[in-house]
Every structure is written in structure tokens, then in C-alpha cells.
Amino acid sequence: MTTGHDEDAETEAASGDTARYRASVPDMDCASCASKVERSVREEAGVESVDPRPTTGTLVVEYDPGTTTADAIRGRVDAAGYDVAETTTETFAVPSMDCSSCAGTVESALSRIEGVLDYDARPASGRVAVTYAPERATRGDVVAGIENAGYDVVESEDESPSAWRSRRALKTGLGAVLLVAGIAVEYLGLPNPVVAGVLGRSLTLDWVLYVLAAAVAGQSILRNGWYSVRARSLDIDFLMSAGVVGAVAVDLPFEAATLAVLFSISELLERYSMDRARTSMSELMDLSPDTATVRREDEEETVPVDSVAVGDRVVVRPGERIPVDGVVRDGRSAVDESPITGESVPVDVDSGDEVYAGSIVEEGYLEVETTAPAAESTLAKVVDLVADAERDKSERERFIDRFASYYTPVVVALALVTALGPPLVVGAPLETWFTRGLTLLVVACPCAFVISTPVSVVSGITSAARNGVLIKGGDRLEAMGDVTAIALDKTGTITTGELGVTDVVALNGRDEDDVLRCAAALERRSEHPIAAAIVAAADDRDLPDRDVTDFQSITGEGVRANLDGTTHYAGKPGLFADLGFDLEHAHVEADGGVVVDPATCEHGAYLDLVNDVVPRLQGAGKTVVLVGTEERLEGVVAVADTVRPEAERTVARLRELGIDRIAMVTGDNERTAHAIASQVGIDEVHADLLPEEKVAVVREMTETAESEAEARLPWNRGGGGVAMVGDGVNDAPALATATVGVAMGAAGTDTAIETADVALMGDDLTRLPYLVDLARRANRVIETNVWSSLGVKAALAAAAPFGLVSVVHAVVIGDMGMSLAVTGNAMRLANVSPEDEE
């Protein structure tokens, strides 16, 4: 169970570009007060609707978040002379709430509690998020409301017994035994004496056994049905209770017992399958340890992880999980960050490096200085966002909810007509037609196709989180599956975002190490990124430093210094041309890896730097630095933002998945952009773009993708779309404009995690095709689940009035069978992994 922070109100997404603001206004307790508040709030620009509710002291406002804010609306309430009360958001674990019908019953019960402002029941994860005003409702009131609806609230899901060890399972088993005994007495010729007589009717042993089976196995059904009556909810519990009671009332005890036992087994199987679906989420939550070893005043003590404060030093030994986000202050180790980034290869960390909660220390000893409380760690944010994923419903899920709101009443009405119409109109046998109506009543349950989407969403999003991909909700997962075009930023996405030496060309008798050592000595005192890349390359080769004196920066050209007493230069080709060098004729013994055939003269092989080497390097998007003395040119060093090794394969894999339009959008120059794009297989390049120009490109791509999708499937409005992949900060406007914004390398970056629709936690571009593949499979699974369950329900509904199917068929196939089928199909999403992409 988790508790949210206190806040003045609850703000949530409503629909489209509209947001909803809910607030508790205790003093707004009459129509006059409500009118005053409404007039004041309507004066705020951007407010679209105002719904004051004086009977509950609640204010609901829908507004345009691009025009106004929740704080501004609160100010208008204050201006009317009314205080907005503080609210608390808390999430309750309700493991027995495992279907949409259960969720509806819980929400109906919560809606009647004064002081409860908002609620969100999530059956796929077995949780209920409730926002309430502590001044008007207590936590105990909320718990009582949920439990009065027939569902137990537990402090920990570990307290809840498994489906097959619950009291309901025991009662169902006893009911099944009684049902089998009744069948044996009735059909196998066993003694069937009269047990009792009631109102002139003799009750035989088989009748008693059937009724006892219905009463024992149906106890939970009847209890929940009573709660549904109180909540005025036309749900599965009410329908099954009506069926059991009605069957006994018209003297059909066998049908009543069969319905009670089979439906109870169905509910247990559904609970079991939902528990399996929830296991992956529980595993994600268990990644962070409950305790931490803290060093205080040279002593170690083990404390609850929630009590670790920012600045505390946490001790982590080999094999242990890091309990908090922090910075290494002592020690060195390889750390498995796969719980956060999905990367299976451990990374080496040393003093000053960041580490994340949930990571595993492979070897060595670390002391980590805490930089964030446990509740605000990167892992905690991932868990919270995954747990909230059910809140943002996909378009398919909203369609199913709308359909179910019509489907159930229509089929219930058809069941009543079937059960009562023929006997009353034409005198047909009541027993026959009541049984057929009872079958239709079972078919009226929409559980299978209503649960088909949320269980798929939870399975897909949880699987993605375990592989280092954070998807912010079911609507984003659905949208990603519909994407037909992708825009990629260059720096930090296609490339690493870090400059590195790519080529070294040794000239005039020097070798590569000589050239790089000389260049590094000259550049070591510079703070320019190119200089840092050259120095890093020399350090990687462990090249010794040289004695540097009289260092001088030549503005716009390069640098000059004495190395071991000899004047050297490093800089642009123009600097050496000004020094009088013939750059068209530089002698070489090897080309340093540059694909240029040297020419020959009487003195040996030479290169034309001006017309061949330098243009070719610059054409590949590289910056060229020449190195030499006043008398001799010693070599050429090329520096570039290095392309990610997986970038080319990623682009190819995206095309295999059907993403035909892949574009690079970058603020870099045209030459560099085209050079990088050609290396990775991208043929559409938009370069030299300002942030607002990136937005325009993404908007054009989105409009084109959506229009092409509509042309292919005219009935599928809203299909198509564009995913924009960037760093989550510099590309924020373009990410917000795209259908789906995907941030790279988001681990430890709050802005990216909070603003992007999808966050790739690690710097691994292979997660992008994995994301596309997962999202598309999720959409296919959802569509398969929905249409198969609808098809089965339709077939059963059509056959039931003609007596072609029985209550057994309706429960075993239409309810139990389809619920298990859609859940099992959804669980297949857990098998999609990035390794498939690699």
C-alpha cells in the first residue's frame, strides 16, 4: 500500500487537450455558495466547465492546460472567499478485486463517501487509488467503504492467500462435492428418500444436496450480489445471484447448484490468472531492498530504507542491492544496472559515479552518498508510473467500456424476455425457457472482453519496465503500436553525443602514436571539446606526456606551444597553409585507415590533403586537426561525434518492422547530418533546425502519417502517427508535438521520466525496435482478445434462446474459458525481449 503526498487538489487528464481539477471546498455547502464559486471560477480564461457540488463540498473544473493552471483556478476559489482543503492520495491493495465488475462495485461504494474526491479502481493490478480530504473523511472511512462493498483491503499482498487456499476455494470444493453427490443420487440409482416436507412439498435427498451445493458454493456470489443491489450496480455478481436465487425459486435446484459451483470455479480461475499477471509487477516492486546499512559516526547500522536521509552514507557489499540513488564516495565495483536500464552487461563504477536503487553490486565494496529519499529514487518513480499505467485508458479500452455499458442491459433484457415471454404468451414450459433465460443471463457478463485490454496493458508495460523501457500508460502503448513513422535526433540518439578520435593520418615519417602524443600535448591546456577528445584518445593509449612551454591560443585557428623545446602547431588546415606548407603534397608511409590511394613521386608516396584527405573526412562529418612544427607537417587527426554501434542495425530492424519513413531531425549542419545519416541508412534528413523548426517537421510527419493511415483504413481514425526520439530535454518541444515522445538515456533524469511518453532508461538504441515490436504485439493481442471474446459471447447469445447451449456451456466457455484465454494470451507479452532484437 502506498500513500501520496498532501496537496490542495487532484489534477488529472480528462480527454484530448482538457484537464480536470478536483478540489474539496468544505464551506461551499449551499446553492448560493456554489453559485458564487462557479461565477468566480468562470472568470478565469481557459475554464471550459464548472461543476460545484455543495452536497459533498466538491468542485470539479475542466480547463485547457495550455491557457490556465490548477493554481490559477484555486486562486479564483480563494477570491470567492472559500478555502480549498488539503487532500491526500492513497493507494490501497485489494487483491480480490480482479475484474471490471468488481472495480465498478468498489467505485460505486467510494462515490457515496463524503470527502472522497476521486477514485480509480485498477483490477489488473488489484489496487484502488483514492483521493480524499482528511478534514471530511479518514483513511478508515475509505477502507470501510471498500470492505463494505465486499472486498478486503490488505496492508501487503503477501497477506492475501492464493486463490486455491482461500475460504472461497474451500467452500467451492465442498459445493462441488455436494453437487456430485446430488447427481449420483438422482442419476445413478442411489437411494433418494424424502428428507423433509415444506408447504406440502416433499424434499428429496437430491434436491437438498443441490440446494446445499448452491448455498455453500454460492455464498460469496450472493454476498457480493447483495452489495451490488445496495450499490445499484448491474454487474456479474448481481446477475449470477439473480440466476441462482431464481433457479431455486422456480424449482430448478440442479441448474442453481451447477451455476453456483461453475461460476465460483470460474472466479477462482480468474483470480489465479490475474495473480499470475500481477506477479511481474510485484517482482518489479521487490527490486529495491527494504533495509539499508548506513555508516554513521564510523559505525554501521541497519535501518529501514525509508529512513535513509539525503547525505547519508550507505554501505553495499558484493551481491547486495543498492537501496537508494546516490553517488559513489568510496570503493570500486562492477554493478548490474539491468533492473533500471535493462542492460545485461555490468558497468564499472568508481568514486564520483552515479548509481541507482535496485542495482546489484557484483564485486567489491561501495560507500554511496544518498542523493534522494527511497520514495523518490529512479526505481520508485518507475514502479509508481507502471502502477499508474491502468489510469490512462487506451482508445480500444474506452471503446470496450462504452460497448459494455450497452451490451449488458440489452442481453439482460433479452434474458428476461426469453425466460418469461414464451411461458406467459403461449404457455410454453416455464422450466425450459427459464433455463434458456438463465443461460443468457450468464452470457450477459462482459468480464472477458472488458478485462482483455487492461490485463494486456499491464502485462506489456511491466515487461517493458523490466527491460529498461518505461511506458507511461496504456494509451501510449497503443499509440506506439500504431506509429508508422519515426523522427530521430542526431546528437545523443543516433550518435553517442561524445566526441572521439576516429582517424589518425601519420605524415613525413611519423607514426600514429607520435602524431596523437604531439596533438594531445598541445591540446591538454585547452577546454574545447575537440581538445578533450584528443587528450582522451592519447590517455586511452597510455601515451607519455611531453614537456610543454610557451602555450598560446591562436584565436579561430588553433594553438601553438613548445614541445620539448621545439615549436609545434595544431589547428585548422588554413593555419598550416598560412605557415607556407604545401598541403597538396604531404609524404606518407601509411594512410592511417583513411580510404585514399596515395600518389607517388620521386621521393615516395604522398597525399593531397587539400583536395582528397581533408574533404573526405569533412564529408563524413568529421572535424580535421593538423599537427606539425614550423618546418614539417607531422599528421592529421579527425574528430567526430561517434555513431552508436547499434544505430545501423536499429534503423534496418525498424524498416523490417514496417516503419517505412525514418527521418533525422537535427540542429547540426547539412554536411555532417547527411554523413551520419548515410552511415546508418537514413535517407531523409532535416538539418540546421531550430527547436520550433523541429516541431514543424514533426507536425508535418504526423499529419502525413495519419492521413496515409486513414486512406488505408478509413474506419480507423486516429491510426498512424509519429514517434520522436530525442534526449528528453533539448528536444522537449518536438517530443511533446509527436504522437509519442521517446526520451533516450532517461535513468537519473527526472525531466525525461516525467515529460516523455516513453523513456528508454539506458543508452541502448536497440530498445527502440523492441518498443515498436512490443507495442504492435500488444495491439494485436488486445484486438484478438476483444474480438474473440465478443465473437464467443455473440455466438452463445444467439444460440441460447434456441436451447443449443446450456448454463454449463455459458459458464465454462463464455465466462471461465474466455477469461482464462484472454489472460493467458496477454501473458505472452512477457516473452517479448530485447534479446530478440539483438
Short mmCIF file of N, CA, C and O in Angstrom, two decimals, residues 728-769:
data_model
loop_
_atom_site.label_atom_id
_atom_site.label_comp_id
_atom_site.label_asym_id
_atom_site.label_seq_id
_atom_site.Cartn_x
_atom_site.Cartn_y
_atom_site.Cartn_z
N GLY A 728 15.11 14.19 -24.49
CA GLY A 728 14.12 14.48 -23.46
C GLY A 728 14.22 15.86 -22.86
O GLY A 728 13.36 16.29 -22.12
N VAL A 729 15.29 16.61 -23.16
CA VAL A 729 15.45 17.95 -22.60
C VAL A 729 15.51 18.96 -23.73
O VAL A 729 14.62 19.77 -23.92
N ASN A 730 16.59 18.86 -24.57
CA ASN A 730 16.73 19.80 -25.67
C ASN A 730 15.63 19.61 -26.72
O ASN A 730 15.30 20.56 -27.45
N ASP A 731 15.12 18.41 -26.82
CA ASP A 731 14.10 18.13 -27.84
C ASP A 731 12.69 18.15 -27.26
O ASP A 731 11.77 17.61 -27.88
N ALA A 732 12.52 18.75 -26.09
CA ALA A 732 11.22 18.71 -25.42
C ALA A 732 10.06 19.20 -26.29
O ALA A 732 9.00 18.55 -26.31
N PRO A 733 10.17 20.32 -27.03
CA PRO A 733 9.02 20.75 -27.85
C PRO A 733 8.63 19.73 -28.91
O PRO A 733 7.45 19.46 -29.13
N ALA A 734 9.63 19.14 -29.58
CA ALA A 734 9.34 18.15 -30.61
C ALA A 734 8.77 16.88 -30.00
O ALA A 734 7.86 16.26 -30.57
N LEU A 735 9.28 16.48 -28.85
CA LEU A 735 8.76 15.29 -28.17
C LEU A 735 7.29 15.49 -27.80
O LEU A 735 6.48 14.57 -27.92
N ALA A 736 6.95 16.69 -27.36
CA ALA A 736 5.57 16.99 -26.97
C ALA A 736 4.65 17.03 -28.18
O ALA A 736 3.46 16.70 -28.07
N THR A 737 5.16 17.41 -29.34
CA THR A 737 4.34 17.52 -30.54
C THR A 737 4.05 16.17 -31.16
O THR A 737 2.98 15.94 -31.73
N ALA A 738 5.00 15.23 -31.06
CA ALA A 738 4.85 13.92 -31.69
C ALA A 738 3.71 13.13 -31.08
O ALA A 738 3.28 13.39 -29.95
N THR A 739 3.23 12.14 -31.81
CA THR A 739 2.21 11.25 -31.28
C THR A 739 2.72 10.56 -30.01
O THR A 739 2.01 10.43 -29.02
N VAL A 740 3.99 10.11 -30.07
CA VAL A 740 4.66 9.51 -28.92
C VAL A 740 6.05 10.11 -28.82
O VAL A 740 6.82 10.07 -29.78
N GLY A 741 6.37 10.69 -27.65
CA GLY A 741 7.70 11.23 -27.42
C GLY A 741 8.54 10.21 -26.67
O GLY A 741 8.14 9.74 -25.61
N VAL A 742 9.70 9.86 -27.22
CA VAL A 742 10.57 8.84 -26.62
C VAL A 742 11.89 9.49 -26.22
O VAL A 742 12.59 10.06 -27.06
N ALA A 743 12.22 9.42 -24.92
CA ALA A 743 13.45 10.02 -24.41
C ALA A 743 14.52 8.95 -24.25
O ALA A 743 14.27 7.88 -23.69
N MET A 744 15.74 9.24 -24.73
CA MET A 744 16.87 8.31 -24.61
C MET A 744 17.63 8.55 -23.32
O MET A 744 17.77 9.68 -22.85
N GLY A 745 18.17 7.48 -22.73
CA GLY A 745 19.06 7.59 -21.59
C GLY A 745 18.44 8.32 -20.42
O GLY A 745 19.04 9.23 -19.85
N ALA A 746 17.23 7.91 -20.02
CA ALA A 746 16.47 8.68 -19.04
C ALA A 746 16.81 8.34 -17.59
O ALA A 746 16.36 9.02 -16.68
N ALA A 747 17.58 7.27 -17.34
CA ALA A 747 17.88 6.88 -15.96
C ALA A 747 18.56 8.02 -15.23
O ALA A 747 19.57 8.56 -15.68
N GLY A 748 18.00 8.42 -14.12
CA GLY A 748 18.57 9.50 -13.33
C GLY A 748 18.17 10.88 -13.81
O GLY A 748 18.57 11.88 -13.22
N THR A 749 17.36 10.96 -14.88
CA THR A 749 16.96 12.25 -15.42
C THR A 749 15.48 12.45 -15.15
O THR A 749 14.63 11.92 -15.87
N ASP A 750 15.15 13.22 -14.12
CA ASP A 750 13.75 13.40 -13.72
C ASP A 750 12.92 14.01 -14.84
O ASP A 750 11.78 13.61 -15.08
N THR A 751 13.50 15.00 -15.54
CA THR A 751 12.75 15.70 -16.58
C THR A 751 12.29 14.74 -17.66
O THR A 751 11.12 14.76 -18.09
N ALA A 752 13.20 13.86 -18.11
CA ALA A 752 12.85 12.92 -19.18
C ALA A 752 11.78 11.95 -18.71
O ALA A 752 10.82 11.66 -19.41
N ILE A 753 11.92 11.42 -17.49
CA ILE A 753 10.97 10.45 -16.98
C ILE A 753 9.59 11.07 -16.84
O ILE A 753 8.57 10.44 -17.12
N GLU A 754 9.54 12.33 -16.42
CA GLU A 754 8.25 12.97 -16.15
C GLU A 754 7.57 13.51 -17.39
O GLU A 754 6.35 13.58 -17.45
N THR A 755 8.35 13.93 -18.40
CA THR A 755 7.75 14.60 -19.55
C THR A 755 7.56 13.70 -20.77
O THR A 755 6.63 13.93 -21.54
N ALA A 756 8.40 12.69 -20.95
CA ALA A 756 8.29 11.86 -22.14
C ALA A 756 7.13 10.87 -22.00
O ALA A 756 6.73 10.50 -20.89
N ASP A 757 6.59 10.44 -23.15
CA ASP A 757 5.57 9.40 -23.13
C ASP A 757 6.20 8.04 -22.87
O ASP A 757 5.62 7.18 -22.22
N VAL A 758 7.41 7.87 -23.41
CA VAL A 758 8.18 6.64 -23.22
C VAL A 758 9.61 7.04 -22.92
O VAL A 758 10.15 7.96 -23.53
N ALA A 759 10.24 6.36 -21.96
CA ALA A 759 11.63 6.65 -21.62
C ALA A 759 12.46 5.39 -21.77
O ALA A 759 12.14 4.35 -21.18
N LEU A 760 13.51 5.46 -22.61
CA LEU A 760 14.48 4.38 -22.70
C LEU A 760 15.51 4.65 -21.61
O LEU A 760 16.31 5.58 -21.72
N MET A 761 15.49 3.85 -20.54
CA MET A 761 16.27 4.17 -19.36
C MET A 761 17.78 4.11 -19.61
O MET A 761 18.55 4.83 -18.98
N GLY A 762 18.23 3.27 -20.52
CA GLY A 762 19.64 3.17 -20.84
C GLY A 762 19.96 3.82 -22.17
O GLY A 762 19.07 4.23 -22.92
N ASP A 763 21.26 3.92 -22.48
CA ASP A 763 21.70 4.49 -23.76
C ASP A 763 21.83 3.39 -24.80
O ASP A 763 22.87 3.24 -25.45
N ASP A 764 20.79 2.60 -24.98
CA ASP A 764 20.83 1.48 -25.91
C ASP A 764 19.72 1.65 -26.93
O ASP A 764 18.54 1.52 -26.62
N LEU A 765 20.12 1.94 -28.17
CA LEU A 765 19.15 2.23 -29.22
C LEU A 765 18.39 0.98 -29.66
O LEU A 765 17.34 1.09 -30.29
N THR A 766 18.90 -0.23 -29.33
CA THR A 766 18.16 -1.44 -29.71
C THR A 766 16.83 -1.54 -28.98
O THR A 766 15.96 -2.31 -29.38
N ARG A 767 16.67 -0.76 -27.91
CA ARG A 767 15.39 -0.79 -27.20
C ARG A 767 14.27 -0.15 -28.03
O ARG A 767 13.09 -0.37 -27.76
N LEU A 768 14.64 0.64 -29.05
CA LEU A 768 13.61 1.29 -29.88
C LEU A 768 12.86 0.27 -30.73
O LEU A 768 11.61 0.23 -30.70
N PRO A 769 13.52 -0.58 -31.52
CA PRO A 769 12.74 -1.61 -32.24
C PRO A 769 12.04 -2.58 -31.30
O PRO A 769 10.95 -3.08 -31.62
#
